[in-house]
PDB file of C-alpha atoms in Angstrom:
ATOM      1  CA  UNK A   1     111.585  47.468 125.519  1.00 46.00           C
ATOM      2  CA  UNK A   2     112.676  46.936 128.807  1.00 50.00           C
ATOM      3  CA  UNK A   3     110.115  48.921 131.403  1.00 56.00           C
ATOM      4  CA  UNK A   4     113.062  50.335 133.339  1.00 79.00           C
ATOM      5  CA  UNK A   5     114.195  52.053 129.987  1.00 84.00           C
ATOM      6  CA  UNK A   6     112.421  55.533 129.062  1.00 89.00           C
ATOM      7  CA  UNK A   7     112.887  57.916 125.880  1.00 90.00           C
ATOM      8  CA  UNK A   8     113.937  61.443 126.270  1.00 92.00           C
ATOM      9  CA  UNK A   9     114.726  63.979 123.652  1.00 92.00           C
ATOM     10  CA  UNK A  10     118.276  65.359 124.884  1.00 93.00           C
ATOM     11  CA  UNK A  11     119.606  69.071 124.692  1.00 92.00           C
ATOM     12  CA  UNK A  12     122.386  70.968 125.556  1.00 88.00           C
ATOM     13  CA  UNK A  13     123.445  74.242 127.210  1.00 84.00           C
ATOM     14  CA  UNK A  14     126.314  75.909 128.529  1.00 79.00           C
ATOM     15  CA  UNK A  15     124.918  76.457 131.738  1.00 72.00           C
ATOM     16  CA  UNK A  16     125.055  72.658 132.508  1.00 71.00           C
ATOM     17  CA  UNK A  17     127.546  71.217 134.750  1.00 84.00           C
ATOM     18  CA  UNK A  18     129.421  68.338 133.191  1.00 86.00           C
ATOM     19  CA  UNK A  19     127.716  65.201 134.436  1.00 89.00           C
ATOM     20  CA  UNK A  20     124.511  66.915 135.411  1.00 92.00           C
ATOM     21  CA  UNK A  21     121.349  65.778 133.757  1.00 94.00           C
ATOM     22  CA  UNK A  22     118.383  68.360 133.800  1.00 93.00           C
ATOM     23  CA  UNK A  23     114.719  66.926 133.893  1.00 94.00           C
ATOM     24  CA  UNK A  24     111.755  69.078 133.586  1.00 90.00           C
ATOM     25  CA  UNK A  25     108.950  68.376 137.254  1.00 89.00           C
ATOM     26  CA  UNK A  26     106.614  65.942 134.546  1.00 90.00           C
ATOM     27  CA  UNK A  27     109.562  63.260 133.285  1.00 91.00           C
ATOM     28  CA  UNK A  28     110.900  63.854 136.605  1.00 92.00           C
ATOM     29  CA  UNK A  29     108.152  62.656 138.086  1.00 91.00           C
ATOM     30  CA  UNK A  30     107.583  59.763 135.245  1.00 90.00           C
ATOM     31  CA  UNK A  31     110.724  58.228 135.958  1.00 92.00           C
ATOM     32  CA  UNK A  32     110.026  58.115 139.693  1.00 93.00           C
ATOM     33  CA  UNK A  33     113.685  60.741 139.925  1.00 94.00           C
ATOM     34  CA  UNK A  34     114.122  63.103 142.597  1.00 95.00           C
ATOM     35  CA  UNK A  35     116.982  65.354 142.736  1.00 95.00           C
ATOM     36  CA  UNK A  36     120.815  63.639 143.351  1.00 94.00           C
ATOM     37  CA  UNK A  37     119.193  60.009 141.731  1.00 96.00           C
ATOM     38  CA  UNK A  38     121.266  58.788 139.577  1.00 96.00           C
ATOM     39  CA  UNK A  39     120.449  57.552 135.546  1.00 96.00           C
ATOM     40  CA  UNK A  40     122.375  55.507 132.681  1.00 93.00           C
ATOM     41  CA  UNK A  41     121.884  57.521 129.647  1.00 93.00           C
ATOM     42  CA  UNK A  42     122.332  55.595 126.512  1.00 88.00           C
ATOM     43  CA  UNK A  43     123.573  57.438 123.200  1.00 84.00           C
ATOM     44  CA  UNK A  44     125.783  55.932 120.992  1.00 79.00           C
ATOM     45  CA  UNK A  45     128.456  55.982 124.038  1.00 83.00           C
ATOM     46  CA  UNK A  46     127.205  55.148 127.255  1.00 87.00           C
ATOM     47  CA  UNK A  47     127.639  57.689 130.964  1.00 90.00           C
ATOM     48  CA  UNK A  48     126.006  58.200 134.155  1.00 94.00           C
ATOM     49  CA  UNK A  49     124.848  61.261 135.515  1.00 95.00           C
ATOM     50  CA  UNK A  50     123.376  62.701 138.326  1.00 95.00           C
ATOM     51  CA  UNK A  51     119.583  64.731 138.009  1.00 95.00           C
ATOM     52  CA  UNK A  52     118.577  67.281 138.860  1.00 93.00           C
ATOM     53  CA  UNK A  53     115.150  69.047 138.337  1.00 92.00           C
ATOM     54  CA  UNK A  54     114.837  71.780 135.620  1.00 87.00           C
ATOM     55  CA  UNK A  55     113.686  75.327 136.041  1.00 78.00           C
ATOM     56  CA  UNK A  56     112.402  75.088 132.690  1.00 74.00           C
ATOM     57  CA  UNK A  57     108.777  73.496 132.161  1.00 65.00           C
ATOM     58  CA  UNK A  58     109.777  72.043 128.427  1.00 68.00           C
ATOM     59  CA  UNK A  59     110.039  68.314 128.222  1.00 72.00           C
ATOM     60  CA  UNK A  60     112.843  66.455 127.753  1.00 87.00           C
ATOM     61  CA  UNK A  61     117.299  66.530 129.220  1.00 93.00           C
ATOM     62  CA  UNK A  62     119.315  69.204 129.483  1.00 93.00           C
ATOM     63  CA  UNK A  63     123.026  68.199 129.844  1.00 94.00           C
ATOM     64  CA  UNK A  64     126.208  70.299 129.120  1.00 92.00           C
ATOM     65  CA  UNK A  65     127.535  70.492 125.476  1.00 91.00           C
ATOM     66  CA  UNK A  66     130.667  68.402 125.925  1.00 88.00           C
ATOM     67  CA  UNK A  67     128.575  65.507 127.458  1.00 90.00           C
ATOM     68  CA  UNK A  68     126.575  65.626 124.541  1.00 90.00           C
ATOM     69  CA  UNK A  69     129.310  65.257 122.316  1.00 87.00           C
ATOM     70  CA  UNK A  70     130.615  62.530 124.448  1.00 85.00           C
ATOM     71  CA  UNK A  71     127.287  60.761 124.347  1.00 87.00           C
ATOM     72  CA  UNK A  72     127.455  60.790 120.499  1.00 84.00           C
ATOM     73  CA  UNK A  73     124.332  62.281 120.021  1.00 87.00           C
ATOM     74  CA  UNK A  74     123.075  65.544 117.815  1.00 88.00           C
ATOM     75  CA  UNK A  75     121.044  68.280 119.492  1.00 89.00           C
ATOM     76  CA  UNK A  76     117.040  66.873 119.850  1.00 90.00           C
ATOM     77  CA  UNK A  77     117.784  63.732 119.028  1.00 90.00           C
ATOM     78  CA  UNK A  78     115.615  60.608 121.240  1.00 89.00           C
ATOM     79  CA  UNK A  79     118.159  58.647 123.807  1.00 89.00           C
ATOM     80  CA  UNK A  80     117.489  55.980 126.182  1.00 89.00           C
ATOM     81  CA  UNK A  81     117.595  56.878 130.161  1.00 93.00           C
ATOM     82  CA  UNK A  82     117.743  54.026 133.278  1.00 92.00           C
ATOM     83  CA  UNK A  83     117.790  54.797 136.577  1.00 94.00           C
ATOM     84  CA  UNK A  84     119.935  52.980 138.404  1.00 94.00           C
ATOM     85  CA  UNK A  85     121.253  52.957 141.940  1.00 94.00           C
ATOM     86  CA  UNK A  86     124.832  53.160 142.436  1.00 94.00           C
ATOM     87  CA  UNK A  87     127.052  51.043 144.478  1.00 95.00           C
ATOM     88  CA  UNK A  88     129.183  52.993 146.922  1.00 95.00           C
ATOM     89  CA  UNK A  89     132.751  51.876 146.107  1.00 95.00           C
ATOM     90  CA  UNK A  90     135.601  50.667 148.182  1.00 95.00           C
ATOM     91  CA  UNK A  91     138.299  51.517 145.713  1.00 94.00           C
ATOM     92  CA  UNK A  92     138.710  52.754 142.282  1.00 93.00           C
ATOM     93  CA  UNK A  93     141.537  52.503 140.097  1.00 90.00           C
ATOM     94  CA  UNK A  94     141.946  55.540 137.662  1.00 90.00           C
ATOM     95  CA  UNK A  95     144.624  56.249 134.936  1.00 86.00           C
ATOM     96  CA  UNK A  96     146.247  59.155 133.989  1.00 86.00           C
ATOM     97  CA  UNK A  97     146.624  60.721 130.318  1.00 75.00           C
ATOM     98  CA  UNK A  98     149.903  62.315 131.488  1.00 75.00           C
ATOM     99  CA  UNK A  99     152.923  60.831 133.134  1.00 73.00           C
ATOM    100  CA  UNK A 100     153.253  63.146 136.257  1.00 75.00           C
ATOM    101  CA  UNK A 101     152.899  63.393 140.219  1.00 78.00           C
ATOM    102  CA  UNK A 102     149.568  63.897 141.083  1.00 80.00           C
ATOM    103  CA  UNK A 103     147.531  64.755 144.839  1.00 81.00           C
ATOM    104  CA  UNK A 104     145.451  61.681 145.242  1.00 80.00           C
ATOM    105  CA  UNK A 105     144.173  63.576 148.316  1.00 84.00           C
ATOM    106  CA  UNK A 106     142.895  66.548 146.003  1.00 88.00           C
ATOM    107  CA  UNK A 107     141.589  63.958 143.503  1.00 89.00           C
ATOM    108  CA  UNK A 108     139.480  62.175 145.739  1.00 88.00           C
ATOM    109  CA  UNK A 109     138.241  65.245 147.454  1.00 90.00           C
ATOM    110  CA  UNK A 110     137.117  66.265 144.180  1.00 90.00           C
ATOM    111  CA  UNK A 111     135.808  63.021 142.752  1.00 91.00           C
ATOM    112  CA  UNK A 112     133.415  62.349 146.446  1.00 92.00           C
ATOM    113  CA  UNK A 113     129.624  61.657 145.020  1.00 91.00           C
ATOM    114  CA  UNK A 114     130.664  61.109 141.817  1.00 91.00           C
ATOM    115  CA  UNK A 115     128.525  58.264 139.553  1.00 94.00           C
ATOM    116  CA  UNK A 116     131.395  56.764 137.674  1.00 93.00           C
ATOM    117  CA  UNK A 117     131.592  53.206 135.083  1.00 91.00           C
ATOM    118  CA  UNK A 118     133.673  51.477 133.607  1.00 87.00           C
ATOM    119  CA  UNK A 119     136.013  53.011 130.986  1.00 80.00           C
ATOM    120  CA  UNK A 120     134.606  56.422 132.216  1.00 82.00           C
ATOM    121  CA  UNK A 121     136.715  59.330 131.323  1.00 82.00           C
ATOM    122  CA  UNK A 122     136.845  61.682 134.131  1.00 85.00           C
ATOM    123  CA  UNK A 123     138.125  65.759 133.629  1.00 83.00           C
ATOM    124  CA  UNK A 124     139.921  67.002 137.855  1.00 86.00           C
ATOM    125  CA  UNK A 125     141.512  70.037 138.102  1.00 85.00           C
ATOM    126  CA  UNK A 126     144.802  67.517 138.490  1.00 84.00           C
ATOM    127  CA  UNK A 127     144.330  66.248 134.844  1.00 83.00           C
ATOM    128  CA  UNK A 128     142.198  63.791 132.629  1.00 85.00           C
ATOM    129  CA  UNK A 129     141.515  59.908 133.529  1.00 88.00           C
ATOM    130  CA  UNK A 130     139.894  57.066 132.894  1.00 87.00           C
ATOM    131  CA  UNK A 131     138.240  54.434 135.374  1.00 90.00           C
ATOM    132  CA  UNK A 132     140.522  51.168 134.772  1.00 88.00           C
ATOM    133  CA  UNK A 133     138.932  48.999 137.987  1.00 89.00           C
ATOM    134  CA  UNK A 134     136.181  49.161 140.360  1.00 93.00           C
ATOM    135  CA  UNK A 135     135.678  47.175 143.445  1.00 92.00           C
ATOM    136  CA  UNK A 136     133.141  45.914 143.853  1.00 93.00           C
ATOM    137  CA  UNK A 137     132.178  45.237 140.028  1.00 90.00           C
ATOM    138  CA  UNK A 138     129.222  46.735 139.679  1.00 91.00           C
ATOM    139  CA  UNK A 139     127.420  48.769 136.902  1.00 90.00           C
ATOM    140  CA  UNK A 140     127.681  52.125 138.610  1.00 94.00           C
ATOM    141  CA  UNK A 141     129.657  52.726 141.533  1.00 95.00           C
ATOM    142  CA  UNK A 142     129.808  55.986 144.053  1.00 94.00           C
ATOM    143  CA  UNK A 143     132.741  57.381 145.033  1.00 93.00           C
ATOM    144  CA  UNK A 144     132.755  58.400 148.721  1.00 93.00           C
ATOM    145  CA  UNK A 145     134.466  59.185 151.582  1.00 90.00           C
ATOM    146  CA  UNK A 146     135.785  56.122 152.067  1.00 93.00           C
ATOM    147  CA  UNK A 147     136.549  55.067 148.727  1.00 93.00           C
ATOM    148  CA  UNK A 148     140.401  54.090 147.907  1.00 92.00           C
ATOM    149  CA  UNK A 149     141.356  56.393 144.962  1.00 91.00           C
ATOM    150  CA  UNK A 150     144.340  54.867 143.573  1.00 89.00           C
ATOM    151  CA  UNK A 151     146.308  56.633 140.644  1.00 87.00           C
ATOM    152  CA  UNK A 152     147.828  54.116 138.344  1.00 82.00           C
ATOM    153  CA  UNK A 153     150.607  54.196 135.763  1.00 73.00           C
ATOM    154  CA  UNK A 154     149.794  55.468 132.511  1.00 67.00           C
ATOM    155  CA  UNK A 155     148.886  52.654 130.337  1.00 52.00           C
ATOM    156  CA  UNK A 156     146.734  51.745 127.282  1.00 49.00           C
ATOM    157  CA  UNK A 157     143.793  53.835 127.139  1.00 49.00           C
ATOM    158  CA  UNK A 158     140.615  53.547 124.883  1.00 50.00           C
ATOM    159  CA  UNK A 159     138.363  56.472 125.864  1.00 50.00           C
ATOM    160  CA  UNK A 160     135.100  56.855 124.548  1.00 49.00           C
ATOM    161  CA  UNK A 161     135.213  60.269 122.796  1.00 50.00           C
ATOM    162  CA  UNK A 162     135.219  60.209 119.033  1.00 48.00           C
ATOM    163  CA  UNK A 163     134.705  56.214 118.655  1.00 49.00           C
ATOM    164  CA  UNK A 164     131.884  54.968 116.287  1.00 54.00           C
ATOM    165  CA  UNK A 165     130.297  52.111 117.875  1.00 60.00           C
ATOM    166  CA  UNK A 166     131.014  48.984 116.449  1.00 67.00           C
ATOM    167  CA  UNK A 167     132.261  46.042 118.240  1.00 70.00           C
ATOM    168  CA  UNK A 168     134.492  43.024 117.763  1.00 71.00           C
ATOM    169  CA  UNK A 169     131.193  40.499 117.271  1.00 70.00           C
ATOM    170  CA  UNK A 170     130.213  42.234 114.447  1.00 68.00           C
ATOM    171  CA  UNK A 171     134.038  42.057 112.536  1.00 73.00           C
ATOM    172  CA  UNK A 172     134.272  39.114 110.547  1.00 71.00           C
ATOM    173  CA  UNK A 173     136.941  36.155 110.660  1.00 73.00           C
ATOM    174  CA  UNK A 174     140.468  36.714 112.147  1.00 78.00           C
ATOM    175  CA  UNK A 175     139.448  35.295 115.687  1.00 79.00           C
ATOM    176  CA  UNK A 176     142.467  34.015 116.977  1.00 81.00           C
ATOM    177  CA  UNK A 177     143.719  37.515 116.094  1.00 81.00           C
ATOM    178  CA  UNK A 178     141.203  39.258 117.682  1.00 81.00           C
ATOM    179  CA  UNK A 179     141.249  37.364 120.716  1.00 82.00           C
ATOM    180  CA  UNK A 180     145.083  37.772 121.207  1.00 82.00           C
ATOM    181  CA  UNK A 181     144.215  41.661 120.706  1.00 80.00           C
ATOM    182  CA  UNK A 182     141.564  41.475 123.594  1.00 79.00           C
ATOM    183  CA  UNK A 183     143.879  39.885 126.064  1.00 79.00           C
ATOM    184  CA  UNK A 184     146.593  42.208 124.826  1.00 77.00           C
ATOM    185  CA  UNK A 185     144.767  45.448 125.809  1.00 76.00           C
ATOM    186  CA  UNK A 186     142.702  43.422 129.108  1.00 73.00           C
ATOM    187  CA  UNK A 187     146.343  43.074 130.357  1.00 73.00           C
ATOM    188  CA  UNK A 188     147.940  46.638 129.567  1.00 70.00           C
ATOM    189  CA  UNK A 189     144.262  47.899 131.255  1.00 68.00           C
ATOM    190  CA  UNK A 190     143.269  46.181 134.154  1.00 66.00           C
ATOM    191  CA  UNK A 191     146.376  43.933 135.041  1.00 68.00           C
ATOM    192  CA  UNK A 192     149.811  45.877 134.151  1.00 68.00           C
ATOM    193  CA  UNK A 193     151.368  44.158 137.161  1.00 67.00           C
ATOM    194  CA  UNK A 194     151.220  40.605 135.138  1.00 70.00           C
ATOM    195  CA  UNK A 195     154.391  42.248 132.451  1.00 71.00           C
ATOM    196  CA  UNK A 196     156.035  43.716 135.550  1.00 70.00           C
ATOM    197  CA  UNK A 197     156.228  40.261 137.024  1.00 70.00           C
ATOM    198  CA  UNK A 198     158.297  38.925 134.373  1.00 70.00           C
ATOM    199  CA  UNK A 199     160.419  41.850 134.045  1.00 72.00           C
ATOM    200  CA  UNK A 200     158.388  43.710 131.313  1.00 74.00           C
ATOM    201  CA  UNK A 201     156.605  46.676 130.473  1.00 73.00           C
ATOM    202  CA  UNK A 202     153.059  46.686 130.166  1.00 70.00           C
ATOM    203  CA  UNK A 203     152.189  47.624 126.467  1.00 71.00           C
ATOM    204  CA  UNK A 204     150.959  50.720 125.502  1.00 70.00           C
ATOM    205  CA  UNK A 205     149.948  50.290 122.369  1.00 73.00           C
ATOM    206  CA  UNK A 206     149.117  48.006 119.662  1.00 75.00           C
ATOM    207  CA  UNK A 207     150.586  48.406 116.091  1.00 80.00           C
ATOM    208  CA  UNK A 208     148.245  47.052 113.466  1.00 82.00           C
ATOM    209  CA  UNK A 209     149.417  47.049 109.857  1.00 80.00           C
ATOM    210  CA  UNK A 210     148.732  45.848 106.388  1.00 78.00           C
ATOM    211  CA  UNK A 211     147.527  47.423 102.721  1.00 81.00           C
ATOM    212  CA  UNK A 212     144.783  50.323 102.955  1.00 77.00           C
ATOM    213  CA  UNK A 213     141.190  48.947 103.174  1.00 74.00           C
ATOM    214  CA  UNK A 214     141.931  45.674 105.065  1.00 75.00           C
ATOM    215  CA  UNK A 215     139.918  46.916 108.375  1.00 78.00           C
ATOM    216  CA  UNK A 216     142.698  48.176 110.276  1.00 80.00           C
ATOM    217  CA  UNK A 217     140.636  51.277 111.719  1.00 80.00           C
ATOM    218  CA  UNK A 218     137.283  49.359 112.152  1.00 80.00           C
ATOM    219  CA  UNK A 219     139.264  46.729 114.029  1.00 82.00           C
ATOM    220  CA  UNK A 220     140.739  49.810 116.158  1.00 80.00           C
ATOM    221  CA  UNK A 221     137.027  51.131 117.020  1.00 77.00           C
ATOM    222  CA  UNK A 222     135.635  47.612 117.430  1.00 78.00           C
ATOM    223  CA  UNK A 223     138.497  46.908 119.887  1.00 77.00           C
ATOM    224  CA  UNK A 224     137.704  49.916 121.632  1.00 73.00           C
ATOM    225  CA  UNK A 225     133.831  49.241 122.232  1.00 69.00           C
ATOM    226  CA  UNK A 226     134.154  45.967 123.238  1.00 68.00           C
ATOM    227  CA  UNK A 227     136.715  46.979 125.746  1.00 64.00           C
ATOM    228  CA  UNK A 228     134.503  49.564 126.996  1.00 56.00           C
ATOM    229  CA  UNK A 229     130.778  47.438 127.262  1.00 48.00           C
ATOM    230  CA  UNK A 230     133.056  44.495 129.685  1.00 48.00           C
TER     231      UNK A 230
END
């Protein structure tokens, strides 16, 4: 196993703030953390958060209940945790689940020192979004106070809630198809100005269809992962 990569049985509570990861002084102190660092926890879905040191003296992560849900993970159960330092960001594209006017001010304002990746879904008091772009690429960016916050159009959005992981390398045959799916929903994600160009709308959805059985929903999740681990 890698040696940056440490076990931790994870936990929940409703006292935790969303994003917040809660580390007893000893696994603190293992993982060379100190409070505000910054750690990849790896569940079945994959999110940053920032630590904090526990009051409690029991070993393990405390994290709220909906990021435990998110994670994919059951109460107790052993997940993987990296720290990792995050890459301050000069801009960040984020798309709405709504189609409405929205206070990018208020939005960034809210979203400053905020560990964020790639497909990360991300709950403002202006609405729900997801992370579409991040420049530079990096594994974890910070968003600061002199990060670009740019809303985006809604468009196609996989989110990582409710998605059993499987990905596209483990789905058998059909890889033209698959291929033309990936550069259907790589488009409608990260480049819905290449449609607009040519007079058309970037696509919002893709309709899969055929006789029950046939791997329409496992192509669905598989489509989804793989979209969310590039």
């Amino acid at each position: 196993m890698d040696s940056d990569l440490h076990i931790l049985t994870i936990y929940s509570t409703k006292r935790k703030t969303k994003g917040v990861a809660a580390l007893g002084s000893s696994d603190m102190k293992r993982l060379a953390l100190l409070p505000g660092d910054v750690v990849i926890v790896y569940g079945q879905r994959i999110f940053p958060f920032t630590v904090m040191e526990s009051r409690d003296k029991g070993v393990g992560m405390e994290v709220s209940e909906e990021d435990l849900k998110e994670l994919g993970v059951n109460q107790g159960e052993k997940v993987m945790v990296k720290k990792v330092e995050p890459r301050e960001l000069e801009s960040v594209s984020i798309s709405p689940s709504t189609q409405k006017q929205f206070d990018d001010r208020k939005i960034s304002l809210e979203l400053r020192g905020k560990p964020i990746m790639m497909r990360s879904n991300i709950n403002t008091k202006e609405g729900d979004f997801v992370v579409v772009s991040m420049s530079p690429k990096v594994e974890v960016g910070l968003i600061t106070g002199d990060t670009k916050v740019i809303v985006t159009s809604p468009t196609l959005r996989f989110t990582q809630k409710d998605i059993s992981f499987v990905t596209l390398d483990e789905v058998g045959g059909l890889s033209d198809q698959l291929s033309t799916l990936m550069e259907i929903a790589e488009i409608a994600l990260l480049k819905p100005e290449i449609p607009r160009l040519f007079g058309l709308r970037a696509p919002k959805g893709v309709l899969l269809y055929g006789p029950p059985g046939t791997g329409k929903t496992l192509i669905a999740k598989a489509l989804a992962n793989s979209m969310m681990s590039s």
